[in-house]
PDB file of C-alpha atoms in Angstrom:
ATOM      1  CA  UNK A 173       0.000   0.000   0.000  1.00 41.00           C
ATOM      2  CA  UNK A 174       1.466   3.140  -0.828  1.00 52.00           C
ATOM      3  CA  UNK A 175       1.355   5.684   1.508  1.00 61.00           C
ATOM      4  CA  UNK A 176       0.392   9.869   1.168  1.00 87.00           C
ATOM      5  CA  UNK A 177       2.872  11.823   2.363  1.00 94.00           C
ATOM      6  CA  UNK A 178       3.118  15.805   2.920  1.00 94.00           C
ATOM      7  CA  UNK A 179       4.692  18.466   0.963  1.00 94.00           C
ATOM      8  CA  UNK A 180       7.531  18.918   3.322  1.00 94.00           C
ATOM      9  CA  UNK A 181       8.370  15.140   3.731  1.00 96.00           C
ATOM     10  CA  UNK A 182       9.037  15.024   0.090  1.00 97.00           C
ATOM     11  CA  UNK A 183      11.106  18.161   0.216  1.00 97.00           C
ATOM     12  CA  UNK A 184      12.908  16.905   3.197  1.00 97.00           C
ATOM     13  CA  UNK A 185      13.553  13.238   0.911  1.00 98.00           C
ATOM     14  CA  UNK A 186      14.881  15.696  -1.929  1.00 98.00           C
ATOM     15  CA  UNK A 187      17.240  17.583   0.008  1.00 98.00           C
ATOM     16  CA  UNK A 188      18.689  14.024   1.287  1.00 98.00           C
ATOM     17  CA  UNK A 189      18.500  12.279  -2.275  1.00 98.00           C
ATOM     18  CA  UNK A 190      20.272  15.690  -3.688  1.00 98.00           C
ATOM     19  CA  UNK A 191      23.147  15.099  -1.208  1.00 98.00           C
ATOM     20  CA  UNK A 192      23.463  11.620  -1.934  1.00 97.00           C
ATOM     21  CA  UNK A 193      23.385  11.850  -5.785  1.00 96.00           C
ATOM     22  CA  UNK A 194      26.738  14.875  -5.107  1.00 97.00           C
ATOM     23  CA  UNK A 195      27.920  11.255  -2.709  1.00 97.00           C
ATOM     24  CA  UNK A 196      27.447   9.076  -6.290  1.00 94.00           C
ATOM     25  CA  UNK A 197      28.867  11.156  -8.419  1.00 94.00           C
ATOM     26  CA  UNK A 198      31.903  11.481  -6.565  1.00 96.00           C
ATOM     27  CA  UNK A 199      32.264   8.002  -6.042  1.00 95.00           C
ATOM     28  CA  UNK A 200      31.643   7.490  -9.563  1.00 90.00           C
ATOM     29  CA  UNK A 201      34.502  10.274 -10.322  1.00 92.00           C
ATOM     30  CA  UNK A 202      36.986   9.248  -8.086  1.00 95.00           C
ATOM     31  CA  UNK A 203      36.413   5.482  -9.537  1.00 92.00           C
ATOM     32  CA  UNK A 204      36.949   7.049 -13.074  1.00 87.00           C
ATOM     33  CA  UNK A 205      39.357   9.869 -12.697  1.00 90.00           C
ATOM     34  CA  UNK A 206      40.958   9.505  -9.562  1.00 94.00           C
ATOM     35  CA  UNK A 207      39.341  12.582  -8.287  1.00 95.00           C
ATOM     36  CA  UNK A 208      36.401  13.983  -6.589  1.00 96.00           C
ATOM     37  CA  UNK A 209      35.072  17.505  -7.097  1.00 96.00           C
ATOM     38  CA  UNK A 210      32.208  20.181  -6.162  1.00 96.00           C
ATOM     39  CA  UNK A 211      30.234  18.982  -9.211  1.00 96.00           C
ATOM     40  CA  UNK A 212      29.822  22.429 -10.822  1.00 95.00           C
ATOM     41  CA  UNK A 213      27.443  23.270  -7.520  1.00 96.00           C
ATOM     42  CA  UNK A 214      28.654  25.758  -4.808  1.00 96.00           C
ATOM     43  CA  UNK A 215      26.978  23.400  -2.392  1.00 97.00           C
ATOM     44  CA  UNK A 216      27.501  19.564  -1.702  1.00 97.00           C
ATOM     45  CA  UNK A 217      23.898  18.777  -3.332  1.00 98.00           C
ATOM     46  CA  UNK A 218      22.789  18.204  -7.036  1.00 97.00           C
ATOM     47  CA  UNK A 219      19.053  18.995  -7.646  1.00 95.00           C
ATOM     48  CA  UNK A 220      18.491  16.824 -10.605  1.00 93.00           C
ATOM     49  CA  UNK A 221      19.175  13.381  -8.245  1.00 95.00           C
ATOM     50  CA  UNK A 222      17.131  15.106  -5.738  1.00 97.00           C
ATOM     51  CA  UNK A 223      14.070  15.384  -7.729  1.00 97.00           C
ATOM     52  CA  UNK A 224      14.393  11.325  -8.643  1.00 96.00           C
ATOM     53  CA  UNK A 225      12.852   9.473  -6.127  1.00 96.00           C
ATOM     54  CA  UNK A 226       9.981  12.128  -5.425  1.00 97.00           C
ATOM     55  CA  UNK A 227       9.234  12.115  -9.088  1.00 96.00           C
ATOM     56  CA  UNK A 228       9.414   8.455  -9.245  1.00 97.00           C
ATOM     57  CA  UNK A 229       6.914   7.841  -6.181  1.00 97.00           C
ATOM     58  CA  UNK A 230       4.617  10.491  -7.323  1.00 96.00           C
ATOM     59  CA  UNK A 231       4.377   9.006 -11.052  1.00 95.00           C
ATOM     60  CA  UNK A 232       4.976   5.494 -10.771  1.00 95.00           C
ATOM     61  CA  UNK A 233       4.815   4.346  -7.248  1.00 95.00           C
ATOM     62  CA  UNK A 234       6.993   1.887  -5.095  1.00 95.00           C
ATOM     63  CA  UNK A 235       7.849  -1.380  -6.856  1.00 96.00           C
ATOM     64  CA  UNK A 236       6.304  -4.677  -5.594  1.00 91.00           C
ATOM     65  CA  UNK A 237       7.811  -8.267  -6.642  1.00 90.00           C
ATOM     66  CA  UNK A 238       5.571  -8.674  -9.088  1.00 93.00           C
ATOM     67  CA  UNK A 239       6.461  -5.213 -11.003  1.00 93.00           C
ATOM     68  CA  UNK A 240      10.222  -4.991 -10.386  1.00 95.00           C
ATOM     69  CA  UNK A 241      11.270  -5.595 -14.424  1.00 96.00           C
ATOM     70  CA  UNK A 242       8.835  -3.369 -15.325  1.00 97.00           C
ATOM     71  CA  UNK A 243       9.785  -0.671 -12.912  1.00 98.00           C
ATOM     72  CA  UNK A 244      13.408  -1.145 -13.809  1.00 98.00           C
ATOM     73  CA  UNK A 245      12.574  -0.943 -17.879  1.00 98.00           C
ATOM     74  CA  UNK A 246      10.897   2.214 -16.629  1.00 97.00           C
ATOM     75  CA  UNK A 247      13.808   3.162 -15.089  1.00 98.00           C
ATOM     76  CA  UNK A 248      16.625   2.627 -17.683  1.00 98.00           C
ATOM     77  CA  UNK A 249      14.273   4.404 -19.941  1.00 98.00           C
ATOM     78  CA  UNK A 250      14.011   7.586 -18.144  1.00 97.00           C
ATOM     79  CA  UNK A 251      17.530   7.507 -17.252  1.00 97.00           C
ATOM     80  CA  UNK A 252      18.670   7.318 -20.673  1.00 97.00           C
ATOM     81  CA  UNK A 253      15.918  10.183 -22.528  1.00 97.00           C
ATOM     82  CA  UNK A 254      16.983  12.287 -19.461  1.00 96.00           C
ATOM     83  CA  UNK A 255      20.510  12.344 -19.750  1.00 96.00           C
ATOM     84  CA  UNK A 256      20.429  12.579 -23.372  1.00 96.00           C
ATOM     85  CA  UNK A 257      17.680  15.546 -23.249  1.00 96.00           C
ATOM     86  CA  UNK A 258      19.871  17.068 -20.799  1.00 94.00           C
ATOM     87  CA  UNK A 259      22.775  16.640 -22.290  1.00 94.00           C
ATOM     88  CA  UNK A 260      21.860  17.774 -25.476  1.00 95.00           C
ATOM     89  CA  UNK A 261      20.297  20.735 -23.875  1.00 93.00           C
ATOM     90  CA  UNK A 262      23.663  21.860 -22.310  1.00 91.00           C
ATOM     91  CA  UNK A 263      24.900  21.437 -25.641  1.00 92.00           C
ATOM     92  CA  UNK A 264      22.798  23.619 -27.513  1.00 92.00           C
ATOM     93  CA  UNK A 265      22.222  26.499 -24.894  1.00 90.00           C
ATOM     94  CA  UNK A 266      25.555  27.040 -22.968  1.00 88.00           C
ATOM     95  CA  UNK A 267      28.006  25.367 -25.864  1.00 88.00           C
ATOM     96  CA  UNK A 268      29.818  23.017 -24.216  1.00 88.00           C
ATOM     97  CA  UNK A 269      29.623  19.398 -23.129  1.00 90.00           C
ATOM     98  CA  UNK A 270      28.157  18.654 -20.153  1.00 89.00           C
ATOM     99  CA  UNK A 271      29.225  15.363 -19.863  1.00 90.00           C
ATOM    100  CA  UNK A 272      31.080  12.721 -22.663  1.00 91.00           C
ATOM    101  CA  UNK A 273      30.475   9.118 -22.261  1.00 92.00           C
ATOM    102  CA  UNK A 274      31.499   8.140 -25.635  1.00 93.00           C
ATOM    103  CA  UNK A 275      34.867   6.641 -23.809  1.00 91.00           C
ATOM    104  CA  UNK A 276      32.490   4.006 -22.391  1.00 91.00           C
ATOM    105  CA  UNK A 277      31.535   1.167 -23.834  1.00 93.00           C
ATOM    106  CA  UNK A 278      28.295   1.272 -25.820  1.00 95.00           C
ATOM    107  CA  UNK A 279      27.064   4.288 -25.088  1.00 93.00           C
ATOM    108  CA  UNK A 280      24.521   6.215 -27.334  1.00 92.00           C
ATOM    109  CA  UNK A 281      24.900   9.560 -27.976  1.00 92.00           C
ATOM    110  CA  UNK A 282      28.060  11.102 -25.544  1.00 94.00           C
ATOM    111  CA  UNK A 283      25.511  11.927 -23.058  1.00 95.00           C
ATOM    112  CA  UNK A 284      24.506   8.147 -22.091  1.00 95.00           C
ATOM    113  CA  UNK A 285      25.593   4.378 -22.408  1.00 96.00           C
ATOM    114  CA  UNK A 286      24.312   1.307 -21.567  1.00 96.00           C
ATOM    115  CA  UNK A 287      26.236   0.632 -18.755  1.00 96.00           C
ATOM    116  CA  UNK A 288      25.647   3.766 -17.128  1.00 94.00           C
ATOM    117  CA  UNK A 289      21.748   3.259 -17.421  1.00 97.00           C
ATOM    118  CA  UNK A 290      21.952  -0.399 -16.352  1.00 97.00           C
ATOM    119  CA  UNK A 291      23.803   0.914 -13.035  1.00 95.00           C
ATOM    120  CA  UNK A 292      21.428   3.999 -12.288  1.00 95.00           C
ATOM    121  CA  UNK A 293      18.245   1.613 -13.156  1.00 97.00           C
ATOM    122  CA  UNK A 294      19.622  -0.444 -10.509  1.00 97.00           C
ATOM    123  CA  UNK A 295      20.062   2.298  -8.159  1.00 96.00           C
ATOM    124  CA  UNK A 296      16.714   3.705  -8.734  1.00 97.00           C
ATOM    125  CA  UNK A 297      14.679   0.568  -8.520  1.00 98.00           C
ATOM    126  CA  UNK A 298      16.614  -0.953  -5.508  1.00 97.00           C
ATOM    127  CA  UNK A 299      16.557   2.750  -3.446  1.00 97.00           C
ATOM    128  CA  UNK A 300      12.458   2.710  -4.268  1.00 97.00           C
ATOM    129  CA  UNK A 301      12.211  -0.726  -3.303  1.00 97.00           C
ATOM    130  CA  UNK A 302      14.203  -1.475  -0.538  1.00 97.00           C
ATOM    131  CA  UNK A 303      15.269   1.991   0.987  1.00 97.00           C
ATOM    132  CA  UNK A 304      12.587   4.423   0.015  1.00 97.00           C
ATOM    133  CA  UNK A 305       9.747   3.381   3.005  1.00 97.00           C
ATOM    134  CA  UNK A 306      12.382   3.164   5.888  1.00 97.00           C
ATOM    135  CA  UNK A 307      13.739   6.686   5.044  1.00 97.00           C
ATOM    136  CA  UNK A 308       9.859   8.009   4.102  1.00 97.00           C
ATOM    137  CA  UNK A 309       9.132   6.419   7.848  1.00 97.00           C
ATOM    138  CA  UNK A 310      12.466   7.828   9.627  1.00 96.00           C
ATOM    139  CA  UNK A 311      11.516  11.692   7.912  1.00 96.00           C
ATOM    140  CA  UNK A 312       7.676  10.996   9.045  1.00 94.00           C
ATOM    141  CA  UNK A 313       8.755  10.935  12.421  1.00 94.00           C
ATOM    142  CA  UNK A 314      10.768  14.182  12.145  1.00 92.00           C
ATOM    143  CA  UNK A 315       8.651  16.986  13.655  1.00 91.00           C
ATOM    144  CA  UNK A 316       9.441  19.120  10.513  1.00 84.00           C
ATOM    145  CA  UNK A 317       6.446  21.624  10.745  1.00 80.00           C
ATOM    146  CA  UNK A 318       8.365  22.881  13.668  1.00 88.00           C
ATOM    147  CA  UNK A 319      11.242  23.614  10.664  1.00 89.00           C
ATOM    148  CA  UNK A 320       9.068  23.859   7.696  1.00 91.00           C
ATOM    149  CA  UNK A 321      11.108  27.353   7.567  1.00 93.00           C
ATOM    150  CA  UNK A 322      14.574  25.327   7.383  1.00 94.00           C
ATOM    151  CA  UNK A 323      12.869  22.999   4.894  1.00 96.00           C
ATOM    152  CA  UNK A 324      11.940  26.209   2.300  1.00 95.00           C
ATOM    153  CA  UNK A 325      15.238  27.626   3.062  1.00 96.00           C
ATOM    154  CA  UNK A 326      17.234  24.504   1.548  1.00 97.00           C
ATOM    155  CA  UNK A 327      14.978  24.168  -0.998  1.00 97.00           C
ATOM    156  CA  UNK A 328      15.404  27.666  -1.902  1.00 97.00           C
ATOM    157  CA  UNK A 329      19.593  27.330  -1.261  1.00 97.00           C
ATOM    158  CA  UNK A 330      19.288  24.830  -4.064  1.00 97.00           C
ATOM    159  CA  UNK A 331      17.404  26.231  -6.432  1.00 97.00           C
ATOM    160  CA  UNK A 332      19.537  29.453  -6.097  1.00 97.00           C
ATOM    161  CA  UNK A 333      22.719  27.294  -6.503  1.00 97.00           C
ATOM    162  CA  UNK A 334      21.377  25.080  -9.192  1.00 96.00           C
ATOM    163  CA  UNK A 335      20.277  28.680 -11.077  1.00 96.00           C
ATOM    164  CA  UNK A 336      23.693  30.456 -10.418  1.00 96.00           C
ATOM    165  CA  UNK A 337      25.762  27.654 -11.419  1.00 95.00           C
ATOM    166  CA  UNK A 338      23.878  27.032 -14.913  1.00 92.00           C
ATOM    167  CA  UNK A 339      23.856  30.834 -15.411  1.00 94.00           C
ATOM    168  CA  UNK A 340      27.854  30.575 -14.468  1.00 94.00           C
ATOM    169  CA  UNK A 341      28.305  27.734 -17.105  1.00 92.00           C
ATOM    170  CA  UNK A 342      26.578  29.360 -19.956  1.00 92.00           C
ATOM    171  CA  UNK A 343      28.630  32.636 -19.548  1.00 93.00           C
ATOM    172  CA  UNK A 344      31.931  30.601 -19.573  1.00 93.00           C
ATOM    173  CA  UNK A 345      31.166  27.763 -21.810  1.00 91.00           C
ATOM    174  CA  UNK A 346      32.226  25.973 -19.163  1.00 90.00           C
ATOM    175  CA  UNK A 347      32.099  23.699 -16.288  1.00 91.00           C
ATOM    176  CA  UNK A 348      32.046  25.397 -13.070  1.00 92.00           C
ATOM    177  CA  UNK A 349      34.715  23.427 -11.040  1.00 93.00           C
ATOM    178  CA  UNK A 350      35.219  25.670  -7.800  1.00 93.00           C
ATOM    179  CA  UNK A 351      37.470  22.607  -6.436  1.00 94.00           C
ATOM    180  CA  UNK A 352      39.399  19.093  -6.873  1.00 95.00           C
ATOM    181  CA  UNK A 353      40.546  17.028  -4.794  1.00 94.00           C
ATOM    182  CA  UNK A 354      43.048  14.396  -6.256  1.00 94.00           C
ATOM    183  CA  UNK A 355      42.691  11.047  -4.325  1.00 92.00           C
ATOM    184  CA  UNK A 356      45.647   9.239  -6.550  1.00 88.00           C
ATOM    185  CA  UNK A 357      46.927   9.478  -9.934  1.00 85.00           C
ATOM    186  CA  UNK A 358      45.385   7.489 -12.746  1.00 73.00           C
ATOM    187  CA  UNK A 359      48.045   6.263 -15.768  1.00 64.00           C
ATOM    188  CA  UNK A 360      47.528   8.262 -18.719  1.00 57.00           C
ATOM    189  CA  UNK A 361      46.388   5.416 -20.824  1.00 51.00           C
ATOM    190  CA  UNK A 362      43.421   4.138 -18.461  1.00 49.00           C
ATOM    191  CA  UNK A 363      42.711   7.791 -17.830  1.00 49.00           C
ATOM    192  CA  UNK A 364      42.348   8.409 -22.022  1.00 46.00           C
ATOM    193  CA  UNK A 365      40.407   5.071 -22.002  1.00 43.00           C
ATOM    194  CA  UNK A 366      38.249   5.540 -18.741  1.00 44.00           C
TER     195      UNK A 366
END
């Protein structure tokens, strides 16, 4: 049974899932390139990851047994038109690349692969499955009327960050990276291939 939950219990999910798609990322980049970075945000939180799992409840649901392939195909779907619509987006309005897959392994377009659907499909569908009801019930306990002001604030912190950094990129043409940190060196040749 799916539960109904308020505004600001959603809000409070997407300021957590923002933070922990900035975590992925970085653990993606540092896996890749050796490095982790601010993720052309000024704060540790990326809004488009934050927006997943309250977009997925609110259109398709949690995923039961008997759905799970379905919800997954869902999931690799959306994954893949998003990054590519995004992507391409960047492109076209701010002139550079946002992103360039085309090192990996059958990917489609430079703004998605396979492999890199296959993984966040998995992350998706597992978080709504197995994660997303604990964390709905552990926020449902959290008296957050008391800070429904600290909720708008973040909310608002993001959207101002996620604005000024996009306006930032399409004035430069370029990523905003405001820092690096280098975790260890990556050879040359697995860096050109990675």
């Amino acid at each position: 049974m799916v539960n109904s939950y308020t505004e600001y219990e959603l809000l409070t999910l997407m300021i957590i899932t923002a933070f922990m798609g900035f975590c992925i990322e970085n653990i993606w980049l540092v896996f890749r390139k050796g490095y982790m970075d601010n993720r052309n945000m000024q704060l540790p939180f990326l809004l488009g990851y934050g927006i997943v799992a309250p977009g997925f409840y609110l259109i398709f649901g949690i995923p039961d047994e008997e759905d799970l392939k379905t919800y997954w195909v869902i999931s690799f779907i959306a994954v893949s038109l998003s990054e590519i619509l995004i992507g391409k987006a960047t492109e076209h309005l701010f002139g550079f690349y946002y992103w360039d897959y085309t090192s990996i392994p059958l990917h489609i377009t430079r703004y998605t692969s396979i492999p890199t659907s296959i993984g966040f499909a998995c992350i998706i569908t597992i978080f709504m499955r197995d994660q997303f009801l604990p964390l709905m019930t552990w926020i449902s306990a959290l008296p957050l009327d008391t800070y429904s002001d600290v909720i708008k604030g973040m909310v608002i912190l993001l959207d101002i960050d996620f604005l000024y950094s996009f306006n930032h990129m399409k004035t430069t043409h370029a990523l905003n990276e405001r820092w690096r940190i280098t975790l260890f060196k990556r050879n040359p040749e697995i860096q050109q291939a990675a």
